[in-house]
Short mmCIF file of C-alpha atoms in Angstrom, two decimals:
data_model
loop_
_atom_site.label_atom_id
_atom_site.label_comp_id
_atom_site.label_asym_id
_atom_site.label_seq_id
_atom_site.Cartn_x
_atom_site.Cartn_y
_atom_site.Cartn_z
CA MET A 1 0.23 0.33 -0.13
CA LYS A 2 2.22 2.03 1.49
CA ARG A 3 4.91 1.73 -2.40
CA GLN A 4 1.96 2.68 -4.49
CA ALA A 5 1.35 5.12 -2.00
CA GLY A 6 5.30 6.36 -3.10
CA GLN A 7 4.12 5.71 -7.18
CA THR A 8 1.40 8.24 -6.91
CA CYS A 9 3.30 10.52 -5.48
CA LEU A 10 6.56 9.98 -8.42
CA VAL A 11 3.69 10.85 -10.57
CA LEU A 12 2.66 14.07 -8.98
CA VAL A 13 6.45 15.32 -8.43
CA TYR A 14 7.61 14.60 -11.81
CA ALA A 15 4.54 16.43 -13.54
CA LYS A 16 4.51 19.56 -10.97
CA GLU A 17 9.08 19.28 -10.72
CA ALA A 18 9.62 18.06 -13.80
CA PRO A 19 7.92 19.17 -16.45
CA ASP A 20 8.51 18.41 -20.35
CA GLY A 21 10.52 21.09 -22.03
CA ALA A 22 8.37 20.57 -25.06
CA GLN A 23 5.18 21.24 -23.01
CA VAL A 24 6.95 24.45 -22.02
CA TYR A 25 8.43 25.55 -25.25
CA ASN A 26 4.30 24.45 -26.94
CA GLN A 27 3.44 27.30 -24.45
CA ARG A 28 5.63 29.88 -24.86
CA LEU A 29 5.37 29.00 -28.83
CA GLN A 30 1.21 29.72 -28.11
CA THR A 31 2.52 33.21 -26.91
CA ILE A 32 4.88 33.87 -29.30
CA ASN A 33 1.57 32.60 -31.43
CA LYS A 34 -0.72 35.04 -30.15
CA GLU A 35 1.75 38.39 -30.46
CA ALA A 36 2.24 38.49 -34.00
CA PRO A 37 -0.96 36.20 -35.21
CA ASP A 38 -0.37 37.86 -38.89
CA ASN A 39 3.03 37.84 -39.88
CA VAL A 40 4.19 34.34 -40.57
CA GLU A 41 7.70 35.30 -42.00
CA ASP A 42 8.44 37.71 -39.08
CA ARG A 43 7.65 34.82 -36.53
CA ILE A 44 9.75 32.14 -38.15
CA THR A 45 13.10 34.13 -38.15
CA MET A 46 12.45 35.76 -34.71
CA ASP A 47 12.25 31.68 -33.83
CA ILE A 48 14.98 30.58 -35.64
CA GLY A 49 16.58 33.49 -32.99
CA LYS A 50 14.78 31.66 -29.96
CA MET A 51 15.53 29.11 -30.98
CA LEU A 52 19.92 29.56 -31.04
CA THR A 53 19.35 31.32 -27.55
CA GLN A 54 17.88 29.06 -26.40
CA LEU A 55 20.32 26.15 -27.64
CA GLY A 56 22.75 28.34 -26.27
CA SER A 57 22.17 28.42 -23.11
CA GLY A 58 21.66 24.30 -23.09
CA MET A 59 25.61 24.06 -24.43
CA ILE A 60 26.14 26.41 -21.17
CA THR A 61 24.38 24.31 -18.99
CA SER A 62 26.27 20.85 -20.70
CA THR A 63 29.38 22.34 -20.30
CA GLU A 64 29.18 23.49 -16.73
CA ILE A 65 28.16 19.70 -15.78
CA PHE A 66 31.13 18.79 -17.73
CA LEU A 67 33.56 21.38 -16.20
CA LEU A 68 31.87 20.84 -12.74
CA THR A 69 31.82 16.74 -13.03
CA LEU A 70 35.73 16.96 -13.71
CA LEU A 71 36.56 19.35 -11.08
CA PHE A 72 35.25 16.81 -8.65
CA SER A 73 35.67 13.23 -9.91
CA LEU A 74 39.03 13.67 -10.72
CA PRO A 75 40.28 14.39 -7.14
CA LEU A 76 37.75 11.83 -6.00
CA GLY A 77 38.17 9.20 -8.03
CA LEU A 78 41.82 9.62 -6.79
CA VAL A 79 40.25 9.03 -3.02
CA VAL A 80 38.75 6.33 -4.52
CA SER A 81 41.17 4.49 -6.05
CA PHE A 82 43.25 4.23 -2.56
CA GLY A 83 40.26 2.77 -0.61
CA ARG A 84 40.52 0.05 -3.38
CA MET A 85 43.96 -0.66 -2.53
CA SER A 86 44.04 0.15 1.04
CA LYS A 87 45.30 -2.18 3.16
CA ASN A 88 42.27 -2.51 5.71
CA SER A 89 39.87 -4.95 3.72
CA ALA A 90 36.75 -2.98 5.53
CA VAL A 91 37.36 -0.22 3.17
CA ARG A 92 38.80 -2.25 0.20
CA TRP A 93 35.69 -4.01 0.18
CA ILE A 94 33.14 -1.50 0.63
CA THR A 95 34.71 0.89 -2.68
CA LYS A 96 34.75 -1.75 -4.30
CA GLY A 97 31.17 -2.76 -3.79
CA TYR A 98 30.73 1.45 -4.55
CA ILE A 99 32.77 0.86 -7.76
CA SER A 100 30.57 -2.29 -8.70
CA ILE A 101 27.31 -0.26 -8.46
CA MET A 102 28.59 2.75 -9.78
CA ARG A 103 29.74 0.18 -12.63
CA GLY A 104 27.11 -1.96 -12.85
CA THR A 105 23.51 0.54 -13.11
CA PRO A 106 22.86 2.72 -15.90
CA LEU A 107 23.80 6.25 -15.03
CA MET A 108 20.66 7.45 -16.30
CA LEU A 109 18.65 5.35 -12.85
CA GLN A 110 21.14 6.60 -11.00
CA LEU A 111 20.87 9.97 -11.71
CA MET A 112 16.91 9.71 -11.14
CA VAL A 113 18.11 7.71 -7.76
CA VAL A 114 20.52 10.84 -6.59
CA TYR A 115 17.21 13.21 -7.78
CA PHE A 116 14.26 11.24 -6.43
CA GLY A 117 15.82 9.46 -3.41
CA PRO A 118 15.69 12.71 -0.65
CA TYR A 119 12.25 12.90 -1.22
CA TYR A 120 11.40 8.78 -0.97
CA ILE A 121 13.56 7.96 2.07
CA PHE A 122 13.46 11.20 3.80
CA GLY A 123 10.47 12.67 2.44
CA MET A 124 12.54 15.37 2.00
CA LYS A 125 11.13 18.30 -0.56
CA ILE A 126 13.08 18.44 -3.81
CA SER A 127 13.27 21.97 -4.98
CA ALA A 128 13.42 22.56 -8.55
CA ALA A 129 17.11 24.45 -7.29
CA TYR A 130 18.57 20.77 -6.75
CA ARG A 131 17.59 19.23 -10.28
CA PHE A 132 21.68 20.97 -11.19
CA THR A 133 22.83 19.99 -8.19
CA ALA A 134 21.48 16.08 -8.33
CA VAL A 135 23.27 16.01 -11.59
CA ILE A 136 26.11 16.82 -10.38
CA ILE A 137 26.51 14.71 -7.70
CA GLY A 138 24.91 11.51 -9.87
CA PHE A 139 27.35 12.44 -12.44
CA VAL A 140 30.68 12.60 -10.25
CA LEU A 141 29.76 9.62 -8.05
CA ASN A 142 29.47 7.84 -11.30
CA TYR A 143 32.48 8.92 -12.91
CA ALA A 144 34.59 8.98 -10.06
CA ALA A 145 34.32 5.47 -9.69
CA TYR A 146 35.86 4.52 -13.18
CA PHE A 147 38.38 7.26 -12.61
CA ALA A 148 39.30 5.09 -9.41
CA GLU A 149 39.81 2.22 -12.08
CA ILE A 150 42.16 4.38 -14.33
CA TYR A 151 44.01 5.86 -11.50
CA ARG A 152 44.36 1.92 -9.77
CA SER A 153 45.84 0.44 -13.12
CA GLY A 154 47.90 3.39 -13.42
CA ILE A 155 49.34 3.35 -9.95
CA GLU A 156 49.58 -0.65 -9.77
CA SER A 157 51.52 -0.17 -13.00
CA MET A 158 54.29 1.58 -12.16
CA PRO A 159 57.92 -0.59 -11.21
CA VAL A 160 58.57 -1.77 -7.61
CA GLY A 161 61.95 -0.21 -7.80
CA GLN A 162 60.52 3.25 -8.07
CA TYR A 163 59.30 2.72 -4.35
CA GLU A 164 62.65 1.48 -3.54
CA ALA A 165 64.70 3.83 -4.99
CA CYS A 166 62.92 6.70 -2.91
CA LYS A 167 62.63 4.51 0.71
CA VAL A 168 66.79 3.68 0.24
CA LEU A 169 66.77 7.70 -0.60
CA GLY A 170 65.24 8.70 2.37
CA TYR A 171 61.36 10.18 0.54
CA SER A 172 58.38 10.11 2.77
CA LYS A 173 55.47 8.02 1.49
CA ALA A 174 53.40 11.04 0.45
CA GLN A 175 56.54 12.77 -1.14
CA THR A 176 56.80 9.16 -2.83
CA PHE A 177 53.92 9.32 -3.90
CA ALA A 178 53.55 13.98 -4.62
CA LYS A 179 57.28 13.60 -6.61
CA ILE A 180 57.90 10.54 -8.29
CA ILE A 181 54.47 8.30 -8.16
CA LEU A 182 51.98 10.32 -9.79
CA PRO A 183 53.33 12.72 -11.88
CA GLN A 184 54.52 9.30 -14.06
CA VAL A 185 51.22 7.55 -13.29
CA ILE A 186 49.15 10.09 -15.05
CA LYS A 187 51.90 9.98 -17.69
CA ARG A 188 50.36 6.34 -18.44
CA ILE A 189 46.29 7.25 -17.61
CA LEU A 190 46.04 9.69 -20.58
CA PRO A 191 45.31 7.76 -22.44
CA PRO A 192 42.07 5.85 -20.86
CA ILE A 193 41.77 9.06 -18.76
CA THR A 194 40.78 10.79 -22.56
CA ASN A 195 38.36 7.68 -23.82
CA GLU A 196 36.39 9.03 -20.29
CA VAL A 197 36.62 12.36 -20.87
CA ILE A 198 34.86 12.22 -24.42
CA THR A 199 31.84 9.78 -23.25
CA LEU A 200 31.50 12.93 -20.69
CA VAL A 201 31.11 14.74 -23.06
CA LYS A 202 28.48 12.55 -24.86
CA ASP A 203 26.84 11.22 -21.24
CA THR A 204 26.00 14.96 -20.19
CA SER A 205 22.84 14.38 -22.58
CA LEU A 206 21.91 12.02 -20.04
CA ALA A 207 20.45 15.11 -17.50
CA MET A 208 17.86 15.09 -19.63
CA VAL A 209 15.51 12.30 -17.48
CA ILE A 210 15.05 14.92 -14.62
CA ALA A 211 15.17 17.70 -17.22
CA VAL A 212 17.75 19.99 -16.08
CA SER A 213 18.01 21.90 -19.81
CA GLU A 214 21.45 20.75 -21.34
CA MET A 215 21.96 21.10 -25.01
CA PHE A 216 20.20 17.56 -25.87
CA THR A 217 16.76 18.11 -23.70
CA THR A 218 16.65 21.99 -25.41
CA ALA A 219 17.26 20.57 -28.51
CA LYS A 220 14.41 17.58 -28.22
CA ALA A 221 12.63 20.13 -26.71
CA ILE A 222 13.00 22.44 -29.75
CA ALA A 223 12.83 19.94 -31.71
CA ALA A 224 9.15 18.41 -31.02
CA ALA A 225 8.16 22.09 -30.59
CA GLN A 226 9.09 22.77 -34.47
CA THR A 227 9.36 20.00 -35.98
CA THR A 228 12.44 20.57 -37.68
CA MET A 229 15.73 18.98 -37.83
CA VAL A 230 17.47 22.00 -37.22
CA PRO A 231 18.46 21.83 -32.89
CA PHE A 232 19.50 18.02 -33.29
CA ILE A 233 21.72 18.92 -35.90
CA VAL A 234 22.94 21.90 -33.93
CA ALA A 235 23.43 19.34 -31.05
CA ALA A 236 25.51 16.92 -33.29
CA ILE A 237 28.13 19.70 -34.20
CA PHE A 238 28.07 21.42 -30.19
CA TYR A 239 28.93 17.61 -29.13
CA PHE A 240 31.52 16.70 -32.34
CA VAL A 241 33.13 20.11 -31.96
CA PHE A 242 33.64 19.77 -27.95
CA ASN A 243 34.83 16.32 -28.42
CA LEU A 244 37.32 17.83 -31.12
CA VAL A 245 38.59 20.33 -28.13
CA VAL A 246 38.34 17.78 -25.68
CA ALA A 247 40.67 15.36 -27.64
CA THR A 248 42.88 18.03 -29.19
CA ALA A 249 43.56 19.18 -25.95
CA MET A 250 44.50 16.39 -24.43
CA GLU A 251 46.73 15.33 -27.09
CA TYR A 252 48.71 17.74 -26.22
CA ILE A 253 49.30 17.50 -22.61
CA GLU A 254 50.08 13.99 -23.62
CA LYS A 255 52.87 15.84 -26.39
CA ARG A 256 54.12 17.61 -22.90
CA LEU A 257 54.44 14.37 -21.03
CA SER A 258 56.36 12.89 -24.16
CA TYR A 259 60.09 14.65 -22.56
CA TYR A 260 60.69 11.31 -21.02
CA ARG A 261 59.79 6.90 -21.45
CA MET B 1 82.50 4.09 19.20
CA SER B 2 83.80 1.50 17.73
CA ALA B 3 84.67 1.76 14.09
CA ASN B 4 82.37 -0.98 12.72
CA LEU B 5 79.95 1.32 10.54
CA LEU B 6 77.30 -2.30 9.68
CA GLU B 7 77.03 -4.81 12.17
CA ILE B 8 74.67 -7.48 11.22
CA ASN B 9 74.37 -10.30 14.20
CA HIS B 10 72.33 -13.74 13.25
CA MET B 11 70.41 -12.44 10.96
CA LYS B 12 67.33 -14.67 10.08
CA LYS B 13 64.77 -13.90 7.44
CA GLY B 14 62.28 -16.76 5.41
CA PHE B 15 59.61 -16.36 2.49
CA ASP B 16 56.58 -19.06 3.33
CA GLY B 17 58.51 -20.91 5.43
CA VAL B 18 61.82 -21.40 3.27
CA GLY B 19 64.67 -20.00 5.23
CA VAL B 20 66.80 -18.28 2.44
CA LEU B 21 68.68 -16.68 5.54
CA LYS B 22 70.51 -19.14 8.22
CA ASP B 23 71.71 -16.61 10.97
CA ILE B 24 74.46 -14.58 8.66
CA SER B 25 76.71 -12.34 10.60
CA LEU B 26 78.84 -9.64 10.25
CA ALA B 27 80.82 -6.41 10.55
CA VAL B 28 82.18 -3.85 8.38
CA LYS B 29 85.05 -1.08 9.68
CA GLU B 30 85.15 2.06 8.51
CA GLY B 31 86.35 2.01 4.85
CA GLU B 32 86.55 -1.34 4.12
CA VAL B 33 85.47 -3.18 0.66
CA VAL B 34 83.44 -6.60 1.17
CA SER B 35 82.12 -8.04 -1.80
CA ILE B 36 79.68 -10.90 -1.30
CA ILE B 37 79.64 -13.97 -4.18
CA GLY B 38 77.99 -16.60 -4.55
CA PRO B 39 74.78 -19.04 -6.79
CA SER B 40 71.82 -17.12 -7.71
CA GLY B 41 69.84 -17.97 -4.74
CA SER B 42 72.29 -18.01 -1.94
CA GLY B 43 70.86 -15.08 -0.34
CA LYS B 44 73.01 -12.29 -1.66
CA SER B 45 70.51 -10.13 -2.45
CA THR B 46 68.38 -10.24 0.66
CA LEU B 47 71.01 -10.19 2.59
CA LEU B 48 71.50 -6.34 1.26
CA ARG B 49 67.93 -5.66 1.20
CA CYS B 50 67.13 -6.84 4.67
CA ALA B 51 70.67 -4.62 5.66
CA THR B 52 68.72 -1.46 3.77
CA MET B 53 65.73 -2.07 5.74
CA LEU B 54 63.67 -2.97 1.71
CA GLU B 55 63.01 -6.68 3.40
CA THR B 56 62.40 -6.24 7.01
CA MET B 57 63.89 -9.54 8.61
CA ASP B 58 62.63 -12.44 11.06
CA ASP B 59 64.98 -12.08 13.36
CA GLY B 60 68.29 -10.66 14.72
CA GLU B 61 69.69 -7.47 15.02
CA LEU B 62 71.08 -4.46 12.63
CA ILE B 63 73.23 -2.33 13.55
CA TYR B 64 74.54 1.04 11.66
CA LEU B 65 77.23 3.33 14.38
CA ASP B 66 76.00 2.02 17.20
CA GLU B 67 73.18 2.70 16.43
CA LYS B 68 70.23 -0.41 16.51
CA ALA B 69 68.02 -0.34 13.51
CA ALA B 70 67.11 -3.36 14.98
CA TRP B 71 67.27 -6.21 17.90
CA SER B 72 65.96 -9.53 18.65
CA GLU B 73 63.10 -9.56 21.29
CA GLN B 74 61.52 -13.60 22.54
CA ASN B 75 57.99 -13.06 21.44
CA GLY B 76 55.73 -16.47 22.47
CA GLY B 77 58.97 -18.52 23.15
CA GLU B 78 60.35 -16.97 19.82
CA ASN B 79 62.67 -14.71 19.15
CA HIS B 80 62.05 -11.68 16.59
CA SER B 81 63.12 -8.80 15.08
CA VAL B 82 61.86 -5.34 16.54
CA TYR B 83 62.81 -2.42 14.71
CA ALA B 84 63.43 0.95 15.94
CA SER B 85 60.70 3.48 15.71
CA ARG B 86 59.96 5.85 13.04
CA ALA B 87 62.16 8.41 13.35
CA ASP B 88 65.02 6.41 14.68
CA LEU B 89 64.90 4.79 11.78
CA LYS B 90 64.46 7.68 9.50
CA ARG B 91 68.15 9.36 11.21
CA ILE B 92 69.57 5.35 10.74
CA HIS B 93 68.16 5.77 6.71
CA LYS B 94 71.00 8.66 6.87
CA HIS B 95 73.85 6.86 6.95
CA PHE B 96 73.23 3.91 3.98
CA GLY B 97 72.58 4.54 0.41
CA LEU B 98 72.16 1.61 -2.25
CA VAL B 99 72.22 1.15 -5.79
CA PHE B 100 70.25 -1.05 -7.43
CA GLN B 101 71.16 -3.71 -10.48
CA ASN B 102 68.43 -1.91 -12.43
CA PHE B 103 69.50 1.58 -11.18
CA ASN B 104 65.95 2.62 -10.33
CA LEU B 105 66.39 6.41 -12.49
CA PHE B 106 63.18 8.48 -11.43
CA PRO B 107 62.37 8.39 -15.76
CA HIS B 108 60.78 12.22 -15.37
CA TYR B 109 63.68 13.93 -13.93
CA ASN B 110 66.62 15.01 -15.88
CA VAL B 111 69.67 13.69 -14.17
CA LEU B 112 70.72 16.90 -12.70
CA LYS B 113 67.37 16.52 -10.80
CA ASN B 114 67.76 12.89 -9.89
CA ILE B 115 70.59 13.82 -7.77
CA ILE B 116 69.70 16.88 -6.66
CA ASP B 117 65.92 16.13 -5.53
CA ALA B 118 67.20 14.03 -2.48
CA PRO B 119 69.64 16.18 -0.50
CA MET B 120 67.03 18.93 -1.24
CA SER B 121 63.36 17.34 -0.11
CA VAL B 122 65.07 14.87 2.21
CA ASP B 123 67.62 16.70 3.89
CA LYS B 124 66.34 20.11 3.48
CA VAL B 125 69.58 21.12 1.67
CA SER B 126 69.79 24.47 0.36
CA LYS B 127 69.62 24.28 -4.18
CA LYS B 128 72.69 26.12 -4.10
CA GLU B 129 74.60 23.26 -1.67
CA ALA B 130 72.95 19.95 -3.35
CA MET B 131 73.62 21.55 -6.92
CA GLU B 132 77.60 22.12 -5.36
CA ARG B 133 77.47 18.29 -4.72
CA ALA B 134 75.71 17.41 -7.77
CA ASN B 135 77.94 19.30 -10.25
CA LYS B 136 80.91 17.89 -8.45
CA LEU B 137 79.62 13.82 -8.26
CA LEU B 138 78.43 14.64 -12.13
CA LYS B 139 82.48 16.11 -12.73
CA GLN B 140 84.01 12.70 -10.82
CA LEU B 141 81.87 10.16 -12.31
CA GLY B 142 82.41 11.85 -15.86
CA LEU B 143 79.18 13.09 -16.75
CA GLU B 144 79.76 16.87 -17.28
CA ASP B 145 77.86 17.16 -20.14
CA LYS B 146 75.00 14.75 -19.24
CA ALA B 147 72.74 16.93 -16.67
CA GLU B 148 70.40 18.05 -18.89
CA ALA B 149 69.98 14.85 -20.05
CA TYR B 150 66.42 12.65 -19.36
CA PRO B 151 67.86 8.68 -18.04
CA TYR B 152 65.85 7.47 -21.61
CA GLN B 153 68.97 9.01 -23.39
CA LEU B 154 71.61 7.76 -21.40
CA SER B 155 73.32 4.37 -22.23
CA GLY B 156 73.58 1.43 -18.81
CA GLY B 157 76.55 2.86 -18.15
CA GLN B 158 75.96 5.87 -17.93
CA GLN B 159 72.15 5.56 -16.14
CA GLN B 160 74.29 3.45 -13.77
CA ARG B 161 76.99 6.21 -12.59
CA VAL B 162 73.96 8.68 -12.30
CA SER B 163 72.31 6.41 -9.78
CA ILE B 164 75.75 6.06 -8.54
CA ALA B 165 76.08 9.89 -7.94
CA ARG B 166 72.30 9.53 -6.44
CA ALA B 167 73.13 7.23 -3.97
CA LEU B 168 76.59 9.81 -3.12
CA ALA B 169 74.88 13.32 -2.96
CA LEU B 170 72.94 12.29 0.54
CA GLN B 171 76.81 11.65 1.88
CA PRO B 172 76.09 7.94 2.85
CA LYS B 173 78.98 6.75 5.96
CA ILE B 174 77.97 3.34 3.85
CA LEU B 175 77.64 2.91 -0.16
CA PHE B 176 75.33 -0.72 -0.82
CA PHE B 177 75.66 -2.64 -4.79
CA ASP B 178 73.64 -4.95 -5.55
CA GLU B 179 74.93 -6.38 -8.51
CA PRO B 180 75.29 -2.82 -10.40
CA THR B 181 76.85 -4.46 -13.63
CA SER B 182 74.59 -7.33 -13.91
CA ALA B 183 72.48 -5.81 -16.38
CA LEU B 184 75.38 -4.14 -18.17
CA ASP B 185 76.74 -5.19 -21.19
CA PRO B 186 81.01 -6.22 -20.57
CA GLU B 187 82.03 -2.93 -21.82
CA LEU B 188 79.22 -0.80 -20.14
CA THR B 189 80.42 -2.88 -16.94
CA GLY B 190 83.92 -1.70 -16.98
CA GLU B 191 83.06 1.84 -16.92
CA VAL B 192 81.08 1.63 -13.98
CA LEU B 193 83.67 -0.81 -12.01
CA ARG B 194 85.75 1.35 -12.93
CA VAL B 195 83.80 4.08 -11.10
CA ILE B 196 83.76 1.42 -7.94
CA LYS B 197 87.18 1.42 -7.78
CA GLU B 198 87.84 4.94 -7.52
CA LEU B 199 85.44 5.32 -4.91
CA ALA B 200 87.28 2.53 -3.47
CA SER B 201 90.17 4.49 -3.58
CA ASP B 202 88.65 7.08 -1.80
CA HIS B 203 88.01 4.88 0.71
CA MET B 204 84.09 4.89 0.71
CA THR B 205 82.98 1.52 2.90
CA MET B 206 81.55 -0.11 0.56
CA ILE B 207 79.03 -4.21 0.27
CA ILE B 208 79.01 -5.14 -3.44
CA VAL B 209 77.08 -8.19 -4.81
CA THR B 210 78.62 -8.76 -7.80
CA HIS B 211 79.05 -11.93 -9.89
CA GLU B 212 82.52 -9.82 -11.48
CA MET B 213 84.95 -12.45 -9.60
CA GLN B 214 88.24 -10.77 -11.09
CA PHE B 215 86.17 -6.79 -10.10
CA ALA B 216 85.81 -9.04 -6.87
CA ARG B 217 89.45 -9.78 -5.93
CA GLU B 218 91.21 -6.71 -7.66
CA LEU B 219 89.13 -4.17 -5.02
CA SER B 220 87.80 -5.77 -2.06
CA ASP B 221 89.44 -5.61 1.09
CA ARG B 222 87.15 -9.19 2.00
CA ILE B 223 85.40 -11.20 0.37
CA ILE B 224 81.88 -13.31 0.95
CA PHE B 225 80.96 -16.31 -0.33
CA MET B 226 77.45 -17.51 0.41
CA GLU B 227 75.55 -20.49 -0.48
CA GLN B 228 72.37 -21.76 0.99
CA GLY B 229 71.64 -18.50 3.37
CA ILE B 230 74.72 -19.22 4.77
CA ILE B 231 78.47 -17.26 5.10
CA GLN B 232 80.28 -20.62 3.85
CA GLU B 233 83.55 -18.75 3.35
CA GLN B 234 85.14 -15.12 4.12
CA GLY B 235 88.50 -13.76 4.05
CA THR B 236 90.98 -12.15 1.64
CA PRO B 237 90.60 -12.64 -1.79
CA ASP B 238 93.94 -14.04 -1.88
CA GLU B 239 92.71 -16.54 1.19
CA ILE B 240 89.07 -17.29 -0.99
CA PHE B 241 90.79 -17.33 -4.71
CA SER B 242 93.55 -20.02 -2.92
CA SER B 243 90.89 -21.50 -1.15
CA GLY B 244 90.85 -25.41 -0.09
CA ASN B 245 86.92 -25.90 0.64
CA ALA B 246 85.98 -27.27 -3.15
CA ARG B 247 82.93 -25.60 -3.39
CA VAL B 248 83.95 -22.26 -3.31
CA ARG B 249 86.85 -23.65 -5.85
CA GLU B 250 83.83 -24.68 -7.97
CA PHE B 251 82.55 -21.53 -8.52
CA ILE B 252 85.54 -19.44 -8.94
CA GLY B 253 86.57 -21.85 -10.94
CA LYS B 254 82.90 -21.24 -13.10
CA PHE B 255 82.68 -17.16 -13.01
CA GLY B 256 86.39 -16.48 -12.07
CA LYS B 257 87.76 -15.85 -15.80
#
């Protein structure tokens, strides 16, 4: 019984907090049509201008999700990888479970849990402003798990001799890691990191599932409202160019680090 | 203060219940050059790794300059080594350096940085002082023109000389070598052995695990022959090379050309 009540609430909350972008857009369109009912030409030009503004703000949101996710998940991933390699078996198993869940379930589902979880589990009222925060939390938790495994692969691939040289020379553990191990690990893991970062660019579109108006949400809404492919083409170009920039930047960093072998 | 820089008493070490070192005792005086020879698996490297604390021994005493790094304590009817506090060990660590078979240079640092980084970040020596030490060592080891090079750009012999310089930059009282020429071809072996000889003539205290019999003979004050985890025989090079011990003679006959 309780569960059923919860399900009803889901629908209510979803309708209230997360109206479909297309609906909003249709409403706006109707307003525009009312304002300029006679001049069809004007209406189309206006719509294209407005379309690009809307898509532009979607691009900004997507870029924000991308940057904030990297900002928090790259360091968090390192911490998680330490947990994964911990001598304490409890810590090791907890991080292992965390990574397993994050990698084993869809990111889309994780976003829903992060967004609706507080309401279902704690009965907290969730505000519309929490929506963006939920996206960031979901992405960071998910990507940290992937990055953790990449860090671990890099750290474990380091030859024991590097640690032994540090020990004999008297470096502390922190110095050994920060000065000798980490710089070499970064060089080793750049290719898999680039892969993840490129995937992240495209994954930002998953924020649509909790109606954050990023690039793809906006494009889909406009496409549905206007019955046009143009927003999708704009979105495709956006993601492609974004990834081109990412790939070029990562290639540059790889080149910068190729001064040694 | 006794003249012993290093004293090892009744060192025992096993891996998974297999005894690798069975009761090794050894003392090294200041300025002494000791070579350790013996077949593979005889425990030479393990002895060096226990002495440099890369491995913890199961039982025994380890003393540097009269300071105990580890001692034996009875625990539940058995004796076990107990190590000094972290702060004490940190101080004791400064007494010795180790040169590895595979150099283990830091590939992302150039030669100069490889040499000055430990003095600066471990011993908190000023950059000026560290640079002075490094330049002197580079000159001494014939590497003046390699200061800016990265390890991958150097030959094996040059890399090994850099790693010797890196160890010497911390001004250790005693320097261990773990088969320093085993990763080098004969031509490159020569240049590294020359450097070690120069150090010996400067009265550097050294303990060298090596398969270079002729080198050990020329250089050492004392040669230790190890087999099956114990010191089978030790003495001056002449004593060892004319040993009556059949096993020592057989081993030297195989390697000592």
